[in-house]
Short mmCIF file of C-alpha atoms and ligand atoms in Angstrom, two decimals:
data_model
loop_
_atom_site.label_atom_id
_atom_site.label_comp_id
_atom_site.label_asym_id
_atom_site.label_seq_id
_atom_site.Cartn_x
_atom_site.Cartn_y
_atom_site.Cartn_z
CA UNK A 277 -106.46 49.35 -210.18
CA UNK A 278 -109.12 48.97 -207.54
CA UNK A 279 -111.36 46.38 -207.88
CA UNK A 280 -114.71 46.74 -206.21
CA UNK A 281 -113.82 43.69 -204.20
CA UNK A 282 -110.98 45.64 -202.74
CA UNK A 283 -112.98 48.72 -202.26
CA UNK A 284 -115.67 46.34 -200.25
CA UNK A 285 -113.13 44.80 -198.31
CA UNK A 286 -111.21 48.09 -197.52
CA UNK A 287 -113.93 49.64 -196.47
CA UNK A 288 -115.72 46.83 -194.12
CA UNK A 289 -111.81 47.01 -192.69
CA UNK A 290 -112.51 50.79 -192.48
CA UNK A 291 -115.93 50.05 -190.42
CA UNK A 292 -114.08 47.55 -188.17
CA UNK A 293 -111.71 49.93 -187.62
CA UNK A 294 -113.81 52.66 -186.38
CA UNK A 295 -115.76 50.15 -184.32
CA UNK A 296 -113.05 49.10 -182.33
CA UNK A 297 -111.90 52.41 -182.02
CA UNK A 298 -115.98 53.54 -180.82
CA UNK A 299 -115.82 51.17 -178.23
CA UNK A 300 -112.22 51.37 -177.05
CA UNK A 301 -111.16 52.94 -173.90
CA UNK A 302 -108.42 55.53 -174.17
CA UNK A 303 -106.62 56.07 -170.98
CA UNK A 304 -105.53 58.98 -169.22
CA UNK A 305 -103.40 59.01 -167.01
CA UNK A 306 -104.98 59.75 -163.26
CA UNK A 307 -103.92 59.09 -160.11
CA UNK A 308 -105.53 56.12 -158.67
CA UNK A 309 -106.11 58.33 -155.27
CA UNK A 310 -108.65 60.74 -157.55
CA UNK A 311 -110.12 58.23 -159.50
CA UNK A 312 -111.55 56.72 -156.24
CA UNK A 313 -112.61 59.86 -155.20
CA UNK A 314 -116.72 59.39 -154.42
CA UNK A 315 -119.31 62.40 -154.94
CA UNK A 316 -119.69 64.75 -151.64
CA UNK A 317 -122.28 64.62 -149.57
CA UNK A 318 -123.67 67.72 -149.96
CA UNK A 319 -123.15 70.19 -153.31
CA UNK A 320 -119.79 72.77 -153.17
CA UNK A 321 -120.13 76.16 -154.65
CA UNK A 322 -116.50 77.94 -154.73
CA UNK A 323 -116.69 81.60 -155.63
CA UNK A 324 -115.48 85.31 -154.87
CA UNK A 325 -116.87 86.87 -152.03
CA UNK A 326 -119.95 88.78 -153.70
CA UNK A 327 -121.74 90.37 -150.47
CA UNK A 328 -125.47 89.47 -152.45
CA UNK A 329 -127.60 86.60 -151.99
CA UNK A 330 -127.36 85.20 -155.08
CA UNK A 331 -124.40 82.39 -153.98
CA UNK A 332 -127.49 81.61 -151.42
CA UNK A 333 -129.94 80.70 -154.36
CA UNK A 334 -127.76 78.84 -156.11
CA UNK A 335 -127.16 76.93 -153.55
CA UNK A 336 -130.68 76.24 -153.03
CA UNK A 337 -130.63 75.41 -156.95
CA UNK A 338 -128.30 73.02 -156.63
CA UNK A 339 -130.85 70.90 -153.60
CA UNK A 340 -133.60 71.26 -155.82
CA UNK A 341 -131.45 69.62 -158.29
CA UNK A 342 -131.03 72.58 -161.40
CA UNK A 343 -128.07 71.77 -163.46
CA UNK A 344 -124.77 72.58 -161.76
CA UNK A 345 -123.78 75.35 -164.91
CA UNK A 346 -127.55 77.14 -164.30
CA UNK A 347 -126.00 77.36 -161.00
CA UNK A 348 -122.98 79.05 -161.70
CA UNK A 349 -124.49 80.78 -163.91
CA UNK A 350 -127.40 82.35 -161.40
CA UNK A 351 -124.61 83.78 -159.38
CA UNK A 352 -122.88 85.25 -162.24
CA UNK A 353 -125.71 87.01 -163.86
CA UNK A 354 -126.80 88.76 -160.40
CA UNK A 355 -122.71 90.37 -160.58
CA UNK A 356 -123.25 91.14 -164.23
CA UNK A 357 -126.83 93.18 -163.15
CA UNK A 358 -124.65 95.16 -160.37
CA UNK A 359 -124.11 98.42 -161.46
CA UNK A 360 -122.14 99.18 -158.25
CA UNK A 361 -119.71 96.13 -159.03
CA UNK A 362 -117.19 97.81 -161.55
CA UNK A 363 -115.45 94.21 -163.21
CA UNK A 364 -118.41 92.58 -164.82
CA UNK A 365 -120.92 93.35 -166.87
CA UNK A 366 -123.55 96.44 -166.09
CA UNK A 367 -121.68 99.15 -164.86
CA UNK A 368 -117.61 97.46 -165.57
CA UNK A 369 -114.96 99.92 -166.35
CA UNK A 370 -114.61 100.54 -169.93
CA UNK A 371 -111.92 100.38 -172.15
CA UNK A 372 -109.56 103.19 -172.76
CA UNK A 373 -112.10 104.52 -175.90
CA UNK A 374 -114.93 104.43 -172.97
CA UNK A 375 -116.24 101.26 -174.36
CA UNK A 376 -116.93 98.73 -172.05
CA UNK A 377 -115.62 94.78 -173.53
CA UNK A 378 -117.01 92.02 -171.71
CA UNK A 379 -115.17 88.63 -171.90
CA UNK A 380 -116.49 85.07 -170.17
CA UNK A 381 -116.75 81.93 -170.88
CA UNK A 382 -118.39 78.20 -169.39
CA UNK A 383 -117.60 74.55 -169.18
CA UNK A 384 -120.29 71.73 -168.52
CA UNK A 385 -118.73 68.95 -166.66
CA UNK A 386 -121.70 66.16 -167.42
CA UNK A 387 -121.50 66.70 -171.44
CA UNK A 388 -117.72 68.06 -171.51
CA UNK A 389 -118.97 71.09 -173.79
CA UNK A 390 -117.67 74.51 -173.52
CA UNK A 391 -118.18 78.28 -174.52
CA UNK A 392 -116.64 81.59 -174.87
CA UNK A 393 -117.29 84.85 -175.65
CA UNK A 394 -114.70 88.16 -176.06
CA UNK A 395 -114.59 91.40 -176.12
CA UNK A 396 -118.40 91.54 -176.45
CA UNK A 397 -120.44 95.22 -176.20
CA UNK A 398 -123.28 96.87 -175.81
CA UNK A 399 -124.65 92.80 -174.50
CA UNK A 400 -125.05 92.83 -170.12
CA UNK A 401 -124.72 88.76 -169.72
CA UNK A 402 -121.89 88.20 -171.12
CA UNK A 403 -121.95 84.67 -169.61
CA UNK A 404 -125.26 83.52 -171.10
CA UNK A 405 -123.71 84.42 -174.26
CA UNK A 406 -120.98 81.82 -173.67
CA UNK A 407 -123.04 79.56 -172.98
CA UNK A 408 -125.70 80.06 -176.19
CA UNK A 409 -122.35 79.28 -177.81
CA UNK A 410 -121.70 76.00 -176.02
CA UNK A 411 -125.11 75.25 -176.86
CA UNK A 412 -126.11 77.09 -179.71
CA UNK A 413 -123.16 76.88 -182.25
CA UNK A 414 -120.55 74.43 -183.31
CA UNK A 415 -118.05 76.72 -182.24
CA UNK A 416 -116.11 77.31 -179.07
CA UNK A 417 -115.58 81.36 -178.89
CA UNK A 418 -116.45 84.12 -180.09
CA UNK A 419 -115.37 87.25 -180.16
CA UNK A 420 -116.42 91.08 -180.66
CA UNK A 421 -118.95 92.12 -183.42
CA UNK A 422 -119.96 88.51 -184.46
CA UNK A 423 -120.65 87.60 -180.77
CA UNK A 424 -123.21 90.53 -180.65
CA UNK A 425 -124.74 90.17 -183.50
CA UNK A 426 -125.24 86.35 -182.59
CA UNK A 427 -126.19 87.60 -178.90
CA UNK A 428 -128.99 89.34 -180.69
CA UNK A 429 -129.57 86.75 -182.91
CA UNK A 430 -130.37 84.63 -180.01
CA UNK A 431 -132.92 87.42 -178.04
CA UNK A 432 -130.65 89.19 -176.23
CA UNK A 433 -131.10 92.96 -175.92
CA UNK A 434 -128.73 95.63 -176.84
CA UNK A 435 -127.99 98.41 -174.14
CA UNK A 436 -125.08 100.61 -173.19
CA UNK A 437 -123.58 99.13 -170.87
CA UNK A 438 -121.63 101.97 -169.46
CA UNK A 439 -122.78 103.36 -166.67
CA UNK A 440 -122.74 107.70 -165.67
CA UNK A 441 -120.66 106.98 -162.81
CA UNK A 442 -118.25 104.69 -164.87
CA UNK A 443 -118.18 106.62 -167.46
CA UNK A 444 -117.00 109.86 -165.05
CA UNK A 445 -114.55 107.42 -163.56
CA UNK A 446 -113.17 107.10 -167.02
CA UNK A 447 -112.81 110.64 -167.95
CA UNK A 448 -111.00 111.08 -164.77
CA UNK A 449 -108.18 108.44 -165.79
CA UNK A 450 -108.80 109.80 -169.10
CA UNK A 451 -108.19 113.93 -167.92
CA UNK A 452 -105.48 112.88 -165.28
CA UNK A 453 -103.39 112.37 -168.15
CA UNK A 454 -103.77 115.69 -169.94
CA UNK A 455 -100.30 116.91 -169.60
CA UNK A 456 -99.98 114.68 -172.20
CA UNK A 457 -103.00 114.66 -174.30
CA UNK A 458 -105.60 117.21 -175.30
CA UNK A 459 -108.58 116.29 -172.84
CA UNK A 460 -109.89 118.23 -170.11
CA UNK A 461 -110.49 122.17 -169.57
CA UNK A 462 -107.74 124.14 -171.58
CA UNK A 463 -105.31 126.60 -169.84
CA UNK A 464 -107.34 129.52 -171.20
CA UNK A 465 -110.71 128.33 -169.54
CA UNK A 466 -111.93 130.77 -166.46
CA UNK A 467 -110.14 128.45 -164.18
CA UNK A 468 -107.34 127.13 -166.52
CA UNK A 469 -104.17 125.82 -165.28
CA UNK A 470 -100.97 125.61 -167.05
CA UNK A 471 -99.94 122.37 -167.52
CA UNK A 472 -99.07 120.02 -164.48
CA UNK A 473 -95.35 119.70 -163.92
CA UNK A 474 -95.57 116.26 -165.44
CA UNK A 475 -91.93 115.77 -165.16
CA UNK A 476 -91.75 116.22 -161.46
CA UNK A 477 -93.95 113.25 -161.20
CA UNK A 478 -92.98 109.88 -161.01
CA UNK A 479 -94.99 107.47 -163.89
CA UNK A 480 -98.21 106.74 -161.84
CA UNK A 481 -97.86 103.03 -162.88
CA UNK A 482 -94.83 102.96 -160.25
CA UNK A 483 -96.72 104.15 -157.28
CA UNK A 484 -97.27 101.47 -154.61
CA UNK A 485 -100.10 100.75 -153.16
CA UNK A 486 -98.87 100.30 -149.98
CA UNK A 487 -96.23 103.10 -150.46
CA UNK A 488 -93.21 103.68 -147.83
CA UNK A 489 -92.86 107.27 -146.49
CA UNK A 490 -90.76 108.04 -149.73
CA UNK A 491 -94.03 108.73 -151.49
CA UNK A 492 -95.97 110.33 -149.61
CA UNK A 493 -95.30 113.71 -151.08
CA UNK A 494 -95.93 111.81 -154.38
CA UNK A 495 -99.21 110.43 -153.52
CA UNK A 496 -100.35 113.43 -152.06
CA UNK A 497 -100.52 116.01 -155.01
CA UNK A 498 -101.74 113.06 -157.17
CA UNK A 499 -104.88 112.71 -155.03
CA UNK A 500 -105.15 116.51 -154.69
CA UNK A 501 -105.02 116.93 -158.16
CA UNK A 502 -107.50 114.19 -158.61
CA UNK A 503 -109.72 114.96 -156.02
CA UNK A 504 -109.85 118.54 -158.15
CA UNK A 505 -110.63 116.69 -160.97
CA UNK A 506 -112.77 114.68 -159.78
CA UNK A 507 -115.10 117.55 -158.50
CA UNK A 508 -114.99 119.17 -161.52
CA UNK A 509 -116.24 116.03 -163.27
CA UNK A 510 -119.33 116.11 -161.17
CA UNK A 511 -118.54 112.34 -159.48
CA UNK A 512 -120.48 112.21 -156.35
CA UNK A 513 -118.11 112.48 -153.07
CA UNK A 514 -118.72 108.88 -152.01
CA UNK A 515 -117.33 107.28 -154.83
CA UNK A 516 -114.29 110.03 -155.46
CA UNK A 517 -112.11 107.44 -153.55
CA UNK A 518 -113.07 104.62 -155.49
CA UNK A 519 -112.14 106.73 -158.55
CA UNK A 520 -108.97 108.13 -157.59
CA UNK A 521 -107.98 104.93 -156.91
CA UNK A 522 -109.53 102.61 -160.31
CA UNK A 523 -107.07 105.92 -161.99
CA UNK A 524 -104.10 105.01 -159.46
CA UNK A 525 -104.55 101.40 -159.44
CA UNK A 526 -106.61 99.79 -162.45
CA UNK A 527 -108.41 96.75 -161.24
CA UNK A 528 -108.93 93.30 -163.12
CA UNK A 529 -112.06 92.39 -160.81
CA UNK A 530 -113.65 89.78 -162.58
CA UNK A 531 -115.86 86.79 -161.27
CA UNK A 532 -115.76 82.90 -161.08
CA UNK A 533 -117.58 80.44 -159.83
CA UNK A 534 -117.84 76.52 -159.79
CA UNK A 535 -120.24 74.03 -158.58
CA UNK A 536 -120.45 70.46 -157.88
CA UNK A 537 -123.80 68.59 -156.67
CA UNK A 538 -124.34 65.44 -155.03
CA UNK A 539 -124.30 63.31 -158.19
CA UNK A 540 -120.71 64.61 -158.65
CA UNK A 541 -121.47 66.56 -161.47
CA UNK A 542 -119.20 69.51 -161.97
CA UNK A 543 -119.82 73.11 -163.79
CA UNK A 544 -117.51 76.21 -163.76
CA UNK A 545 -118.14 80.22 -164.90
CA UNK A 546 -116.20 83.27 -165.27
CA UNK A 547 -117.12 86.55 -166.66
CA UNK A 548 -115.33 90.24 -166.44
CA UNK A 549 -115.45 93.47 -167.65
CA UNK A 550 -111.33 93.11 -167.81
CA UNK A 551 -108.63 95.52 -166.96
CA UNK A 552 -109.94 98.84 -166.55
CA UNK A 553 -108.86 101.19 -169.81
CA UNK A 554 -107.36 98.37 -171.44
CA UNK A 555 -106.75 98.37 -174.92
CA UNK A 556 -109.60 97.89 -176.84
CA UNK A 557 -110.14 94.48 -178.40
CA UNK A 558 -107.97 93.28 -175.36
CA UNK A 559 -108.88 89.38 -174.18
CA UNK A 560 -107.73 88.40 -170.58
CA UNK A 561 -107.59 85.21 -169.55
CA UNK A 562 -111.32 84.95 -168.58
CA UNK A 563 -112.62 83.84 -171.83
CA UNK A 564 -109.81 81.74 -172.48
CA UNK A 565 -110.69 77.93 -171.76
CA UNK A 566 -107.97 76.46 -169.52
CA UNK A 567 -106.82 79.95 -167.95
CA UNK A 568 -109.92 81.70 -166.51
CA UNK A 569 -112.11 78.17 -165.88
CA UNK A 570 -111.24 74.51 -166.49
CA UNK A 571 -113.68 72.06 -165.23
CA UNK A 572 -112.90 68.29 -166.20
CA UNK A 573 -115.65 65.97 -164.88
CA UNK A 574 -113.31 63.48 -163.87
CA UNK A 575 -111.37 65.46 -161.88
CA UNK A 576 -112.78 69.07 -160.69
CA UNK A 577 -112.95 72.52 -161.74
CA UNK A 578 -110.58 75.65 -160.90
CA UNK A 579 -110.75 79.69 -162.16
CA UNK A 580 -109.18 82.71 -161.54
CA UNK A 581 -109.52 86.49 -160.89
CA UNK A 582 -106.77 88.54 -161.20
CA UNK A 583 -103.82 89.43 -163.84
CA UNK A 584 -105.31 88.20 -166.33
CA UNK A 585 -101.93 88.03 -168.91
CA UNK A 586 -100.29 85.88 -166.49
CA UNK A 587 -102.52 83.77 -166.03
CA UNK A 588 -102.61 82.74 -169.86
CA UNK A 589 -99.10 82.14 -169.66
CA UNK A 590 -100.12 79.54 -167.17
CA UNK A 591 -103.16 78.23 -168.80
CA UNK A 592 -104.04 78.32 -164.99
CA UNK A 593 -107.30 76.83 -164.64
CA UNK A 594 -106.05 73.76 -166.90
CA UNK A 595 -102.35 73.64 -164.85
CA UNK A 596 -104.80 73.16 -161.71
CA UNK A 597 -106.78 70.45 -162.77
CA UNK A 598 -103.79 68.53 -164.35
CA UNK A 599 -102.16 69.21 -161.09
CA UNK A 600 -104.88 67.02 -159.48
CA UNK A 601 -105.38 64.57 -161.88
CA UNK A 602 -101.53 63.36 -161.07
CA UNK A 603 -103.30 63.48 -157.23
CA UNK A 604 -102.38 66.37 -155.68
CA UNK A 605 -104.88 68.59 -153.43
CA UNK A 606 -106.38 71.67 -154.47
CA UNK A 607 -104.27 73.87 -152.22
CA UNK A 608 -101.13 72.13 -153.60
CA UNK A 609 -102.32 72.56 -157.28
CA UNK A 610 -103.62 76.53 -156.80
CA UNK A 611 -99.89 76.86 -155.17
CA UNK A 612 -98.24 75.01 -157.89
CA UNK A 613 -99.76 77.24 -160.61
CA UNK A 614 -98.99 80.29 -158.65
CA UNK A 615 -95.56 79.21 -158.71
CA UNK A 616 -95.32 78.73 -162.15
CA UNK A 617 -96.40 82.78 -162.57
CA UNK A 618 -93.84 83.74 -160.23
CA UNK A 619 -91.11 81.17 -162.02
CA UNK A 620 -92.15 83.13 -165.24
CA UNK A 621 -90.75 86.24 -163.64
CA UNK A 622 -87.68 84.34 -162.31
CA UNK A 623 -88.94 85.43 -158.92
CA UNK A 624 -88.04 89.12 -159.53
CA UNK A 625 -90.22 90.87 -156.83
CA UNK A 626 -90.08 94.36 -158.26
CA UNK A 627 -92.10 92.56 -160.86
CA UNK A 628 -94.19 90.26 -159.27
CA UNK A 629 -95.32 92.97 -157.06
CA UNK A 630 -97.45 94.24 -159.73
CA UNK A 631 -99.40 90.88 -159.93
CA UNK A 632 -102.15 89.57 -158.30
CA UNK A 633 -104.50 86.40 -158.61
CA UNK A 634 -106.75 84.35 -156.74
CA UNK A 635 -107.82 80.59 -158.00
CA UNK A 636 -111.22 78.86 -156.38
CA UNK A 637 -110.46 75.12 -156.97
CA UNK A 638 -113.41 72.24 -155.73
CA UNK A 639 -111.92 68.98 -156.76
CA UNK A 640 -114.63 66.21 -157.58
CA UNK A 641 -115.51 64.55 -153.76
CA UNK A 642 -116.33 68.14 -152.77
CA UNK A 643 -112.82 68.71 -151.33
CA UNK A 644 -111.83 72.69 -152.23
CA UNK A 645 -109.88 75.69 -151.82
CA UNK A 646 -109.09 79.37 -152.37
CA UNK A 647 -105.28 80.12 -153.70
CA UNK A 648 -104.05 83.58 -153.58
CA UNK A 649 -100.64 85.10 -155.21
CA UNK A 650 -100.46 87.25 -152.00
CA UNK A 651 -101.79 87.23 -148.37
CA UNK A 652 -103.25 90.13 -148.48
CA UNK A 653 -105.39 92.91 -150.20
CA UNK A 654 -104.36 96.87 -150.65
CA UNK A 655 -106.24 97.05 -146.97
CA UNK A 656 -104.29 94.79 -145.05
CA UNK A 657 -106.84 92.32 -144.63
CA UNK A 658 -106.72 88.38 -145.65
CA UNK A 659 -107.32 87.38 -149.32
CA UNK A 660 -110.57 85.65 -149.10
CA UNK A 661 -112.81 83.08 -151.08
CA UNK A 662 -116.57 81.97 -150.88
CA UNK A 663 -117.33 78.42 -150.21
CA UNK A 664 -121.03 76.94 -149.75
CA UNK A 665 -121.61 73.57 -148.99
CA UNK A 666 -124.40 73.24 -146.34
CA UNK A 667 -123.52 76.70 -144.83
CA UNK A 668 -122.16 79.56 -146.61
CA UNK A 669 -118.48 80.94 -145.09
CA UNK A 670 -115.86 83.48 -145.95
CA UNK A 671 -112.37 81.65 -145.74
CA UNK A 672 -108.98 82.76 -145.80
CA UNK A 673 -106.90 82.23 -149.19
CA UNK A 674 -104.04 79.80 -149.10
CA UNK A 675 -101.46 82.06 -150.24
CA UNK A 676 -97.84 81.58 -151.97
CA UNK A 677 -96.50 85.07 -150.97
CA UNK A 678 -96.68 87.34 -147.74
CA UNK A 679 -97.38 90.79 -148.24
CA UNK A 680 -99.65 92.62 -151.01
CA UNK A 681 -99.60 93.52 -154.40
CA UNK A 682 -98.73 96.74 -155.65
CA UNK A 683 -101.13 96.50 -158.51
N1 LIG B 176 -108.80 88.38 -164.86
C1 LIG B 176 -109.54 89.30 -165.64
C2 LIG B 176 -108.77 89.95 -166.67
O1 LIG B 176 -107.56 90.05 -166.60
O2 LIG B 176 -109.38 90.43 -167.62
#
């Protein structure tokens, strides 16, 4: 039996306990090199290249001493507004219903906190939303209906967020596959065709983007019959390319960016529209914590654009930061995770020529980098990265592989 002298004495153990424990210092283990590391002189913003001014402004916000996250967050909004940018927010390539999902999420280096949001409609800032749920809920993520409602719980409006031209975009990838489904003009309209000789085709999933004389034929009657399409489907001629190829070549676009000011406080942001006509109620790696942003306050903060499924397997914006913590440099850690996507393939390159990722690492003294799985984009030029600290300047990627992705 207990006696209340027991219970008294248990629990005054109990509060001893927990004091100690209050008060204790847990270690983790980090490499003396990065705990010595001292805040930069200036503040770091690491992001894609966006062509607007909004990387700029942030910078500006980060002088005038606005929280690092607001920072991130200024840039990321400005994407999600762009109607002409088709991977986030406004104007992103919907699903394969026509619905456009928006995924993001946040982590606040000063207080540690973090937020998510998936699959989220009809909502444009898909990365305020993460953070109302850092700061707003008890929760870290979530997800589809319930994030709307509690986006519009919260004051944010509801609009479509699919865009005319998007939405022709998607019929097109939607019509070019009506040999096998029932959409587009039937055989007995005025102008009707009987169906294309599907079989003749290769699966357009294997066409490269870079293809070797071998395809050309192939290539060539898929963009005629596209181009046909695409006419039909009223998509003005300065953005039939761009269609033909979102149909040929479905993008993962996406935006991240992270921040570090003088104090050495560290934020990080991502938000996406995902894989273009992906399965609906489909989650890439951009709302996932530790894949599409990590930011540790002791150490730095690292995200990704790019295949989004691999880089879950990696938990790549966590592998990064651990990377560093043991004391190695940004470049090295961005390579290392790269390397870990390409181990999960066992370095088959008819397979890993379907991937693609970048990751924008700034470790805490302001020292950063831009890590790309290949050297190159579909264009031939250099992988690049946005860095701002003083001055803002395009750099080349560090990369792991030479050549491009077929993806
Ligand atoms: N990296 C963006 C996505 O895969 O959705």
């Amino acid at each position: 039996m207990t006696t209340r002298r027991d219970f008294l004495s248990r629990s005054a153990m109990t509060v001893a306990g927990l004091g100690t424990m209050a008060s204790a210092q847990v270690p983790v283990q980090t490499a003396e090199s990065v705990k010595q590391l001292q805040p930069p002189k200036k503040p770091v913003i690491v992001t894609r290249h966006t062509g607007d001014n909004s990387i700029e402004e942030a910078y500006k916000m980060l002088l005038d001493g606005t929280d690092t996250l607001e920072a991130c967050h200024h840039i990321c909004v400005a994407r999600e507004n762009d109607a002409n940018d088709h991977s986030v927010g406004y104007g992103g390539l919907p699903n394969e219903d026509g619905v456009v999902e928006l995924d993001a999420c946040c982590m606040h280096g000063p207080t540690r906190a973090a937020g998510s949001v998936g699959a989220i409609q009809n909502i444009r800032h898909a990365c305020l939303v993460s953070r109302l749920v850092m700061e707003r809920t008890g929760h870290v993520m979530l997800v589809g209906e319930g994030a709307e409602h509690f986006a519009v719980a919260h004051g944010l409006k509801r609009e479509d967020m699919l865009t005319d031209e998007a939405r022709r975009m998607w019929l097109l990838w939607k019509e070019s596959r009506s040999s096998q489904n029932f959409w587009g003009p039937p055989m007995s309209s005025p102008d009707g065709k009987a169906p294309n000789p599907a079989p003749t085709l290769k699966p357009q999933s294997a066409i490269p983007r870079h293809p070797g004389p071998e395809w050309a034929d192939e290539i060539r009657t898929r963009s005629q019959q596209l181009m046909g399409m695409a006419i039909d489907l009223g998509i003005p001629e300065d953005k039939r390319s761009l269609a033909i190829e979102q149909v040929l070549w479905p993008t993962t676009g996406t935006i991240h960016v992270s921040a570090l000011n003088t104090k050495g406080e560290i934020s990080g942001a991502t938000t996406t529209s995902g894989q273009a006509w992906k399965i609906p109620g489909r989650l890439g790696d951009s709302p996932i914590i530790g894949a599409g942003c990590y930011t540790d306050q002791d150490v730095g903060s690292a995200g990704a654009t790019g295949s989004g499924e691999e880089n879950i397997k990696v938990a790549g914006g966590h592998t990064i930061i651990d990377c560093m913590r043991q004391g190695m440099s940004p470049r090295e850690a961005g390579l290392e995770a790269l390397r870990r996507i390409v181990r999960n393939y066992n370095g088959d390159m008819n397979k890993i020529r379907y991937l693609d990722m970048i990751y924008y690492i700034v470790r805490k003294d302001g020292a950063y980098a831009g890590c790309s799985l290949w050297s190159t984009t579909a264009g031939g030029t250099p992988k690049v990265f946005t860095v701002h600290d003083g001055e803002q300047h395009v750099e080349n990627c560090a990369f792991l592989l030479d050549g491009t992705t077929t993806n």
